[in-house]
XYZ file of C-alpha atoms in Angstrom:
716
model
C -71.448 14.383 205.882
C -67.733 15.032 205.326
C -67.415 16.864 208.651
C -69.010 13.994 210.526
C -66.782 11.374 208.904
C -63.645 13.224 210.003
C -65.006 13.337 213.552
C -66.163 9.718 213.573
C -62.881 7.994 214.568
C -62.754 9.950 217.810
C -66.405 9.242 218.461
C -65.956 5.526 217.943
C -63.491 5.512 220.823
C -66.228 4.581 223.239
C -69.652 3.242 224.059
C -72.819 3.148 226.007
C -71.800 2.189 229.556
C -69.124 4.878 229.870
C -71.783 7.559 229.747
C -71.967 6.779 233.466
C -69.125 6.549 235.934
C -67.311 3.445 234.782
C -66.831 1.981 238.226
C -70.557 2.116 238.849
C -72.044 0.780 235.593
C -72.792 -2.681 236.935
C -74.930 -1.249 239.715
C -76.774 1.521 237.863
C -80.552 1.207 238.114
C -82.453 3.091 235.415
C -85.622 4.593 236.873
C -86.777 5.499 233.351
C -87.090 1.718 232.889
C -89.015 1.475 236.189
C -86.041 0.009 238.021
C -84.148 -2.142 235.510
C -80.363 -2.437 235.746
C -78.562 -0.703 232.888
C -76.432 -3.784 232.135
C -79.553 -5.934 231.620
C -81.451 -3.714 229.166
C -82.011 -5.036 225.642
C -82.326 -1.572 224.061
C -80.000 1.397 223.642
C -79.862 3.226 226.970
C -77.343 5.364 228.812
C -76.937 7.415 231.972
C -75.156 10.759 232.200
C -73.678 11.017 235.684
C -73.668 14.057 237.973
C -69.948 14.475 237.289
C -70.541 14.565 233.538
C -73.488 16.951 233.867
C -71.484 19.443 235.916
C -68.439 19.122 233.638
C -70.480 19.919 230.498
C -69.663 23.375 229.078
C -73.371 23.954 228.388
C -75.102 25.928 231.126
C -78.817 25.140 230.609
C -80.513 21.753 230.827
C -81.795 21.814 227.236
C -78.267 22.474 225.926
C -76.803 19.645 228.022
C -79.422 17.244 226.657
C -78.788 18.541 223.126
C -75.231 17.183 223.292
C -76.212 13.647 224.331
C -75.668 11.333 221.327
C -78.890 10.443 219.539
C -80.842 13.514 220.715
C -81.559 16.568 218.579
C -83.027 19.906 219.602
C -82.877 23.387 218.131
C -79.690 25.271 218.945
C -81.457 28.376 220.168
C -81.632 28.378 223.970
C -84.982 27.116 225.231
C -85.361 30.322 227.251
C -85.256 32.272 223.956
C -87.746 30.091 222.064
C -91.488 30.484 222.086
C -92.665 27.789 224.519
C -94.570 25.965 221.764
C -91.646 26.069 219.323
C -89.034 23.792 220.887
C -87.929 20.680 219.004
C -86.979 17.512 220.855
C -86.307 14.384 218.836
C -84.887 10.890 219.309
C -84.535 8.759 216.155
C -86.728 11.207 214.242
C -89.617 10.983 216.704
C -90.520 14.444 217.874
C -90.883 17.886 216.285
C -92.524 21.167 217.229
C -95.784 19.834 215.752
C -95.518 16.185 216.745
C -94.099 15.404 220.205
C -93.512 11.653 220.555
C -90.833 11.505 223.228
C -91.476 11.364 226.964
C -89.449 13.614 229.263
C -89.697 13.195 233.020
C -88.346 14.812 236.156
C -87.903 12.179 238.866
C -90.339 9.905 237.041
C -93.043 12.589 236.700
C -93.876 13.900 233.205
C -92.256 17.203 232.199
C -94.063 17.395 228.867
C -96.619 20.172 229.143
C -100.064 18.592 229.715
C -101.733 20.810 227.111
C -99.063 21.780 224.558
C -96.965 18.596 225.094
C -93.685 20.442 224.477
C -90.957 20.294 227.126
C -90.155 23.156 229.484
C -86.506 22.332 230.168
C -86.255 25.325 232.471
C -88.042 23.454 235.287
C -84.712 22.110 236.525
C -81.396 23.969 236.700
C -78.034 22.370 235.982
C -77.008 22.575 239.623
C -80.076 20.541 240.655
C -79.346 17.509 238.422
C -78.010 14.233 239.810
C -78.172 12.294 236.521
C -79.888 12.138 233.131
C -81.232 8.784 231.904
C -81.891 8.184 228.214
C -83.719 5.289 226.565
C -83.572 5.577 222.778
C -86.508 4.221 220.801
C -89.758 2.679 221.955
C -88.367 -0.209 223.976
C -89.834 1.126 227.240
C -93.352 1.912 226.020
C -94.652 -1.348 227.463
C -93.903 0.272 230.834
C -94.962 3.854 230.063
C -97.407 3.794 227.142
C -98.455 7.071 225.547
C -95.781 9.544 224.375
C -92.797 7.204 224.904
C -92.919 6.111 221.249
C -89.586 7.696 220.335
C -87.819 7.286 223.649
C -87.555 8.552 227.210
C -85.403 11.086 229.012
C -85.623 11.091 232.801
C -83.844 13.822 234.743
C -83.035 12.725 238.288
C -82.689 15.596 240.748
C -80.270 15.643 243.667
C -81.543 14.088 246.861
C -80.986 16.429 249.828
C -78.125 15.648 252.212
C -78.690 16.482 255.854
C -76.514 19.364 256.959
C -75.178 20.134 253.475
C -75.786 22.930 250.992
C -74.825 23.376 247.314
C -74.477 26.810 245.762
C -73.887 27.662 242.085
C -73.553 31.300 240.968
C -72.623 32.474 237.465
C -72.578 35.467 235.124
C -72.279 35.468 231.364
C -72.823 37.091 228.006
C -75.905 39.184 227.243
C -76.249 40.129 230.914
C -77.009 36.568 231.945
C -76.998 35.906 235.689
C -77.855 32.668 237.445
C -77.980 31.372 241.009
C -78.928 27.903 242.248
C -79.057 26.705 245.848
C -79.869 23.305 247.361
C -79.979 22.609 251.097
C -80.729 19.558 253.238
C -81.992 19.628 256.820
C -82.001 16.553 259.013
C -85.242 16.425 260.993
C -84.806 13.004 262.598
C -82.836 9.817 261.969
C -83.608 8.838 258.368
C -85.744 11.938 257.749
C -84.339 14.748 255.577
C -86.052 17.874 254.264
C -84.744 19.617 251.176
C -85.089 23.101 249.760
C -84.033 24.090 246.254
C -84.215 27.403 244.421
C -82.859 28.855 241.195
C -83.122 32.172 239.381
C -81.757 32.899 235.902
C -82.132 36.160 234.000
C -80.807 37.210 230.596
C -81.237 40.031 228.102
C -80.808 37.460 225.327
C -79.572 37.998 221.782
C -81.414 39.281 218.720
C -82.101 36.147 216.682
C -83.053 37.960 213.461
C -80.090 38.584 211.102
C -79.309 42.285 210.839
C -80.155 42.420 207.125
C -83.763 41.457 207.876
C -84.459 43.405 211.060
C -87.438 45.637 211.402
C -86.912 48.597 213.792
C -89.397 46.941 216.151
C -87.523 43.631 216.350
C -85.694 42.914 219.589
C -83.840 40.286 221.595
C -85.776 37.834 223.752
C -85.131 38.556 227.410
C -86.234 36.047 230.016
C -86.361 35.206 233.691
C -86.592 31.648 234.925
C -87.589 30.951 238.537
C -87.768 27.626 240.403
C -88.624 26.962 244.022
C -89.014 23.484 245.435
C -89.139 21.518 248.638
C -89.020 17.843 249.517
C -89.216 15.451 252.438
C -87.576 12.012 252.381
C -88.076 9.437 255.105
C -86.521 5.992 255.502
C -89.276 4.597 257.689
C -87.888 1.037 257.711
C -84.894 -0.835 256.247
C -87.037 -1.772 253.239
C -89.362 1.232 253.110
C -88.891 4.786 251.866
C -91.421 7.606 251.487
C -91.136 11.053 249.920
C -93.197 14.106 249.065
C -92.036 17.040 246.961
C -93.380 20.272 245.519
C -92.184 22.478 242.669
C -93.183 25.956 241.537
C -91.755 27.134 238.244
C -92.197 30.279 236.158
C -90.630 31.227 232.817
C -91.189 34.842 231.760
C -90.205 36.093 228.318
C -90.472 39.453 226.594
C -89.663 40.359 223.002
C -90.230 37.134 221.081
C -88.685 38.585 217.897
C -91.089 41.567 218.099
C -91.541 44.255 220.704
C -94.838 43.825 222.501
C -94.741 40.019 222.568
C -94.530 38.200 225.883
C -94.964 34.757 227.393
C -95.390 33.522 230.919
C -95.328 29.772 231.511
C -96.205 28.707 235.072
C -96.170 25.240 236.605
C -96.980 23.977 240.070
C -96.717 20.290 240.937
C -96.857 18.292 244.126
C -95.764 14.669 243.952
C -95.465 11.805 246.385
C -94.367 8.217 246.445
C -92.508 5.468 248.145
C -91.537 1.850 248.077
C -91.934 -1.026 250.510
C -90.767 -4.595 250.492
C -93.734 -6.885 249.863
C -93.167 -10.638 249.785
C -90.210 -11.529 247.567
C -90.252 -8.116 245.880
C -91.132 -4.487 246.450
C -94.160 -2.312 245.837
C -93.672 1.207 244.451
C -96.304 3.936 244.521
C -96.054 7.357 242.895
C -98.478 10.129 242.091
C -98.765 13.808 241.347
C -101.155 16.701 240.970
C -100.201 19.700 238.898
C -101.571 22.929 237.521
C -100.182 25.027 234.724
C -100.835 28.043 232.614
C -99.430 29.825 229.596
C -100.080 33.528 229.044
C -99.114 34.589 225.535
C -99.311 37.971 223.829
C -98.587 37.821 220.098
C -98.291 40.625 217.574
C -98.930 40.967 213.848
C -97.727 43.735 211.607
C -99.360 46.181 209.241
C -98.392 45.784 206.503
C -97.294 42.162 206.922
C -93.578 41.687 207.433
C -91.387 40.670 204.492
C -87.629 40.102 204.455
C -87.626 41.913 201.097
C -88.748 45.133 202.803
C -88.037 44.608 206.509
C -88.332 48.251 207.549
C -92.022 48.351 206.581
C -94.559 47.108 209.085
C -95.679 48.302 212.488
C -96.572 45.663 215.101
C -99.907 45.558 216.884
C -101.244 43.110 219.468
C -103.167 40.449 217.548
C -103.744 37.716 220.124
C -103.810 37.290 223.900
C -104.101 33.736 225.196
C -104.463 32.474 228.751
C -104.426 28.670 228.631
C -104.873 26.934 231.992
C -104.859 23.233 232.747
C -104.547 20.699 235.520
C -103.404 17.106 235.565
C -103.559 14.261 238.047
C -101.780 10.945 237.715
C -99.996 8.073 239.358
C -98.826 4.484 239.178
C -98.553 1.357 241.305
C -95.864 -1.196 240.426
C -94.765 -4.472 242.020
C -91.299 -5.714 241.106
C -89.597 -8.998 241.987
C -87.478 -11.881 240.726
C -88.677 -15.473 241.101
C -86.475 -18.327 239.980
C -85.742 -18.010 236.273
C -88.085 -15.015 236.002
C -86.058 -11.884 236.621
C -87.144 -8.249 236.889
C -90.872 -9.001 237.022
C -92.979 -5.836 236.836
C -96.738 -5.729 237.288
C -98.423 -2.361 237.377
C -101.188 0.087 236.612
C -101.016 3.790 235.807
C -103.387 6.589 234.926
C -103.658 10.280 234.178
C -106.376 12.915 233.747
C -105.833 16.285 232.021
C -108.378 19.119 231.959
C -107.830 22.274 229.891
C -109.382 25.680 229.282
C -107.928 27.827 226.527
C -109.472 31.303 226.062
C -107.997 33.301 223.164
C -108.797 36.952 222.431
C -108.188 38.337 218.941
C -107.442 41.910 217.862
C -107.127 43.862 214.639
C -105.558 47.222 214.016
C -108.779 48.902 215.204
C -109.325 46.843 218.337
C -110.934 43.601 219.504
C -112.317 41.287 216.815
C -113.504 38.314 218.865
C -112.664 35.515 221.249
C -112.808 31.739 221.375
C -112.820 29.378 224.347
C -111.956 25.693 224.066
C -112.450 23.168 226.851
C -111.782 19.440 227.079
C -110.702 16.542 229.267
C -108.431 13.627 228.354
C -108.018 10.466 230.419
C -105.468 7.669 230.202
C -105.412 4.320 231.960
C -102.870 1.563 231.525
C -102.104 -1.898 232.828
C -98.792 -3.633 232.151
C -96.699 -6.703 232.880
C -93.099 -7.398 231.971
C -90.528 -10.032 232.948
C -87.218 -11.473 231.773
C -86.688 -15.204 231.465
C -83.096 -16.229 232.254
C -82.802 -20.032 231.818
C -80.461 -21.470 234.415
C -79.020 -18.000 235.133
C -77.227 -18.388 231.807
C -76.056 -15.769 229.314
C -79.425 -15.479 227.530
C -82.338 -13.390 228.755
C -85.682 -13.054 226.979
C -87.978 -10.198 227.960
C -91.705 -10.130 227.292
C -93.807 -7.065 227.956
C -97.571 -6.684 227.635
C -99.483 -3.432 227.954
C -103.089 -2.363 227.566
C -103.903 1.348 227.165
C -107.231 3.129 227.289
C -107.754 6.737 226.182
C -110.911 8.831 226.418
C -111.831 12.405 225.523
C -114.766 14.184 227.153
C -116.489 17.562 227.491
C -114.898 18.999 224.371
C -116.308 22.313 223.174
C -115.428 25.473 221.262
C -117.449 28.642 221.848
C -117.169 32.349 221.124
C -117.475 34.730 218.193
C -115.351 36.374 215.533
C -116.397 39.615 213.809
C -119.970 38.935 214.762
C -119.964 35.286 213.645
C -120.986 33.103 216.613
C -119.100 29.869 217.161
C -120.734 27.131 219.224
C -119.334 23.678 218.651
C -119.847 20.692 220.912
C -117.111 18.143 220.230
C -118.130 14.503 220.405
C -116.482 12.261 222.989
C -114.312 9.435 221.766
C -112.488 6.463 223.245
C -109.604 4.296 222.141
C -108.169 1.003 223.387
C -104.796 -0.392 222.440
C -102.864 -3.583 223.235
C -99.096 -3.313 222.766
C -96.656 -6.202 223.270
C -92.874 -6.109 223.210
C -90.335 -8.920 222.939
C -86.626 -8.534 223.526
C -83.547 -10.671 224.028
C -79.981 -10.175 225.225
C -77.126 -12.659 224.877
C -73.950 -12.063 226.898
C -70.862 -13.618 225.308
C -68.068 -12.509 227.552
C -67.130 -8.959 226.644
C -69.746 -8.872 223.869
C -73.501 -8.574 224.387
C -75.959 -8.971 221.527
C -79.451 -7.516 221.922
C -82.649 -7.118 219.952
C -86.179 -5.941 220.639
C -89.462 -5.565 218.808
C -92.399 -3.509 220.059
C -95.594 -1.758 219.136
C -96.785 1.472 220.702
C -99.064 4.464 220.276
C -99.239 8.206 220.917
C -102.550 9.975 221.400
C -102.899 13.439 219.843
C -102.252 16.374 222.127
C -105.027 18.575 223.404
C -103.722 21.664 221.636
C -103.581 19.661 218.385
C -107.259 18.800 218.710
C -108.829 21.916 220.233
C -106.640 25.028 219.895
C -107.725 27.793 217.480
C -105.571 30.609 216.118
C -106.579 33.444 213.777
C -103.976 35.681 212.169
C -105.174 38.034 209.465
C -106.757 35.910 206.740
C -105.315 32.658 208.107
C -107.035 30.385 210.596
C -105.861 27.336 212.503
C -108.936 25.215 213.072
C -109.715 22.520 215.627
C -109.583 18.886 214.541
C -111.524 16.713 217.008
C -111.300 13.768 214.560
C -107.532 13.486 214.934
C -106.530 9.843 215.451
C -103.695 8.400 217.579
C -100.446 7.497 215.897
C -99.371 3.862 216.059
C -95.971 2.311 215.482
C -94.333 -1.053 214.958
C -90.614 -0.950 215.735
C -87.649 -3.317 215.652
C -84.055 -2.703 216.742
C -80.914 -4.809 217.102
C -77.429 -4.043 218.293
C -74.446 -4.923 220.431
C -72.475 -3.649 223.425
C -68.768 -4.390 223.555
C -66.324 -4.047 226.403
C -63.189 -3.604 224.313
C -60.790 -3.110 227.208
C -58.890 -6.286 226.304
C -58.142 -4.786 222.884
C -57.729 -1.168 223.930
C -57.733 -0.398 227.674
C -60.722 1.741 228.626
C -62.572 1.181 225.329
C -66.244 0.291 225.015
C -68.437 0.406 221.940
C -72.085 -0.084 221.033
C -74.188 0.128 217.896
C -77.900 -0.161 217.136
C -79.885 -0.419 213.916
C -83.608 0.373 214.036
C -86.694 0.622 211.875
C -90.165 1.926 212.722
C -93.377 1.885 210.706
C -95.629 4.706 211.839
C -99.302 5.028 210.887
C -101.445 8.183 211.060
C -98.427 10.473 211.347
C -99.564 13.824 212.777
C -98.411 16.978 211.013
C -99.448 20.625 210.803
C -100.730 21.412 207.337
C -102.618 24.012 205.333
C -105.648 22.019 204.236
C -107.790 24.575 202.382
C -107.252 27.890 200.647
C -109.297 30.557 198.888
C -111.863 30.557 201.685
C -114.978 32.585 200.991
C -118.599 32.948 202.030
C -119.557 30.459 199.300
C -117.771 27.701 201.253
C -118.822 28.991 204.678
C -115.218 30.238 204.832
C -113.950 26.684 204.385
C -116.402 25.397 206.982
C -115.080 27.498 209.827
C -118.135 29.733 210.139
C -115.788 32.690 210.539
C -116.238 35.889 208.633
C -113.093 37.705 207.485
C -110.806 35.002 206.150
C -112.067 35.716 202.644
C -109.337 34.552 200.297
C -107.438 33.133 203.276
C -106.369 29.657 204.348
C -107.313 27.081 206.953
C -104.662 24.939 208.642
C -105.042 21.996 211.009
C -103.133 19.291 212.761
C -103.890 16.313 210.541
C -103.123 12.613 210.195
C -100.900 13.309 207.204
C -100.183 9.688 206.233
C -97.892 6.783 207.080
C -94.150 7.050 207.679
C -90.978 5.009 208.066
C -88.223 6.031 210.491
C -85.093 3.915 210.260
C -81.371 4.247 210.736
C -78.467 3.368 212.988
C -76.470 4.854 215.838
C -72.945 4.225 217.070
C -72.057 5.253 220.621
C -68.780 5.029 222.420
C -66.258 6.090 225.009
C -62.622 5.632 225.862
C -61.016 6.431 229.189
C -57.379 6.200 230.155
C -55.830 7.945 233.100
C -56.806 11.606 233.151
C -58.387 11.638 229.665
C -61.804 10.369 228.606
C -63.660 10.629 225.296
C -67.305 9.926 224.495
C -69.310 10.389 221.348
C -71.838 9.122 218.898
C -73.045 9.186 215.325
C -76.710 8.797 214.354
C -78.164 8.363 210.873
C -81.931 8.674 210.411
C -83.964 8.125 207.244
C -87.447 9.415 208.095
C -90.057 9.918 205.397
C -93.725 9.563 204.571
C -94.557 6.437 202.608
C -98.064 7.700 201.905
C -99.537 11.183 202.140
C -103.104 12.418 202.265
C -101.921 15.848 201.110
C -100.117 15.436 197.800
C -101.968 17.765 195.413
C -100.667 21.305 195.294
C -103.188 24.121 195.065
C -103.127 27.864 195.591
C -101.696 28.486 199.036
C -101.459 24.772 199.903
C -98.023 23.132 199.853
C -98.331 19.319 199.978
C -96.400 16.855 202.123
C -94.159 14.892 199.735
C -93.583 11.150 200.063
C -90.156 9.498 200.182
C -88.505 12.747 201.318
C -87.066 13.498 204.746
C -89.530 14.577 207.428
C -89.308 18.112 208.709
C -86.995 18.894 211.652
C -85.170 15.552 211.304
C -81.540 15.926 210.111
C -80.283 12.918 208.184
C -77.373 12.585 210.594
C -75.978 14.062 213.769
C -72.528 13.636 215.295
C -71.476 14.356 218.874
C -68.138 14.144 220.647
C -66.937 15.196 224.081
C -63.625 15.112 225.890
C -62.697 15.503 229.551
C -59.068 16.058 230.500
C -57.999 16.349 234.121
C -54.836 18.353 233.577
C -53.974 18.289 237.290
C -55.859 17.007 240.291
C -57.361 20.514 240.616
C -57.717 21.710 237.013
C -59.887 20.165 234.255
C -60.747 20.990 230.642
C -63.926 19.831 228.897
C -64.990 20.149 225.276
C -68.047 19.131 223.262
C -68.623 19.164 219.509
C -71.932 18.826 217.680
C -72.309 18.577 213.910
C -75.372 18.222 211.683
C -76.255 18.978 208.040
C -78.840 21.400 206.660
C -82.363 20.028 206.921
C -85.963 20.946 206.180
C -87.873 22.698 208.940
C -91.210 21.346 207.700
C -92.428 18.097 206.158
C -93.819 20.131 203.234
C -90.198 21.187 202.500
C -90.931 24.905 202.364
C -88.294 26.095 204.851
C -84.629 25.075 205.010
C -82.461 25.278 208.142
C -78.673 25.525 208.051
C -76.314 22.818 209.189
C -73.422 23.636 211.488
C -70.519 22.316 213.548
C -70.196 23.981 216.938
C -67.549 23.696 219.647
C -68.087 24.325 223.351
C -65.197 24.549 225.788
C -65.232 24.536 229.584
C -62.664 24.674 232.363
C -62.862 24.164 236.115
C -60.416 24.752 238.971
C -60.889 23.341 242.443
C -59.672 26.153 244.681
C -60.110 24.083 247.844
C -62.250 21.250 249.046
C -65.866 22.183 248.408
C -65.114 25.247 246.246
C -64.750 25.231 242.461
C -64.402 28.028 239.902
C -65.479 27.385 236.317
C -65.726 29.057 232.913
C -67.242 28.032 229.611
C -67.586 29.273 226.055
C -70.464 27.894 223.981
C -70.067 28.134 220.206
C -66.452 29.091 220.836
C -65.729 29.914 217.169
C -68.914 32.020 216.912
C -70.289 30.103 213.936
C -73.196 32.042 212.397
C -75.934 29.863 210.978
C -79.704 29.989 210.552
C -81.255 27.664 213.099
C -84.519 28.470 211.314
C -83.875 29.364 207.697
C -85.395 30.857 204.588
C -88.895 29.922 203.484
C -89.692 28.964 199.905
C -92.955 29.180 197.990
C -93.197 25.544 196.812
C -92.046 22.102 197.900
C -88.243 21.973 197.475
C -88.545 25.304 195.679
C -85.920 27.948 195.037
C -88.123 31.054 195.229
C -87.770 32.659 198.645
C -90.911 33.401 200.636
C -90.728 36.808 202.270
C -92.903 36.097 205.308
C -90.656 33.495 206.976
C -88.333 35.248 209.441
C -84.905 33.560 209.718
C -83.509 32.938 213.210
C -79.855 32.655 214.191
C -78.516 29.865 216.367
C -76.797 30.667 219.661
C -73.737 32.904 219.135
C -70.545 32.801 221.210
C -71.706 32.766 224.829
C -69.227 32.993 227.712
C -70.012 32.140 231.349
C -67.995 32.431 234.569
C -69.099 31.036 237.912
C -68.406 29.193 241.131
C -69.782 26.081 242.819
C -69.624 25.462 246.537
C -70.514 22.382 248.569
C -70.855 23.321 252.228
């Protein structure tokens, strides 16, 4: 906390609107809010401009997002993490086991349809026009499921006819990257775009040297993107577009030799808008397919940090999950008299998954399981702001109805001769969620408040995915219930330029009451034939444990955030401080037993630091040369809600510089974690809740070390 308090005065030198280009804040339309102006929103929201994105010392999209105030992710590069192990949290909503934040690319969901985690590698830094952030659940009346904790929408660059952007860089650990965007004018008002990026790296060895097995290695990766688009202004009030994206992330050496992942995505999307009556009608839709190929290894004997040299890896699991998803929305927006920003709309989505998993022991194949299911979502919503007499007060009411169905769920296969044939019952769920907000503009000061309810359905992998590792089994849980939340927030936005030129400031306090919190927990231990191996029907987990995704209990997530910026001449500062108290108020897993560590009540949730602090500075030294710096600080925190693994806190500094050689050509350099702070981004495990006895099986992982990059950008 001490580190953050020293940094706080600099961070308080600014606020929400200056996250975007100051001259443009009054006209910024936030597509993450389905077309609401930033200045009119009654919740905490901000926009990171293209200039700020390119100036950021961080090279990858996940690292850029990680330095936006109020957002927390792990500090290992996303390309080095197992695809299912990335943390993304706003206000405590969102962990590796419980994803409750919606991430979109041009208004289309980026959260994986099956695993629900975010593949940040789908868009390269050089392809980003802006990043929109809505903190908290104030936009769930417009988006519904998964937007409980907030929304991040990445807006990609729209192609310019006759222009091309090129970004080439090289960096530490044999990291090479190239991004190209080109626009081709086909006719007046019709532009085609092509975009491509390729990033490769040998990566760094995340395991501290003292705990390395001879078979442990760095995670190397290759990230490929290829996309195309067509934009057409068919009339003064009508625009149409179609776009396609192919993406592939390939990883080898996830801690151990022999491990590999390949995460593929293909998506085609379309949309447009047309003036209809006093407003406009917007249509959007997409169809996508995806797949994750994973090869995992176990060791014999099992790895322990107390004797790291023992243990030889063998392939224990090969998974080939495939899925498809189809969705879209239709929204009419208008303003009529005192009713401003009226939105009426419907949306829907269908996800179908197949997840075959093959299991192996030291002597060969031991079995396979195949899960299959379909999830469907439908929503209808209405929202409008009442502005009496075009005065300073606006009152916003939103109403949303959501419908969720599961169908065709099944789990089939065998394990060591034990057949598994489980037909999973269909279920349906209906939910009505209102929201009420208000904003009062008093000159330079705006007061705002909002209350809302929302829900998040469980993910398909949480309900249907099975994993077997030695004597431990992760079992399906088709009875998993949606999480629901009641949230309230209040705050202010201040244009303090009359007190200090260039100063703006905002603050928000929030509280959320969450029911049926989903967590990953060991639910039974000592499994034997006498208990049908804890009801799994599997043979060979004798004495082992069964884990599931469970509705662990109810939770409270509350806190405050202060955001700000100050700009004067060639120098600008932005920053933020967020405090989050997130804990279970009731737990269905409180009794400790052999091998089962309970989820404690009134103690911080896993993967939610109590506070985070961010600061950034941009200094245009000359009209051609600029320096940029970002600082992030956070305390140590528990990696799990059961408090059996502790991660280190850290304060890291990134520094970047750019030099405009000539018009359209820029050279740049950056150093991430400039002081090479060594800390455990995933720390030591312990044998009991809040215990002191170290557990040998948890492998610590280092955060990103010093990472230097040199490159050039060209606009032709």
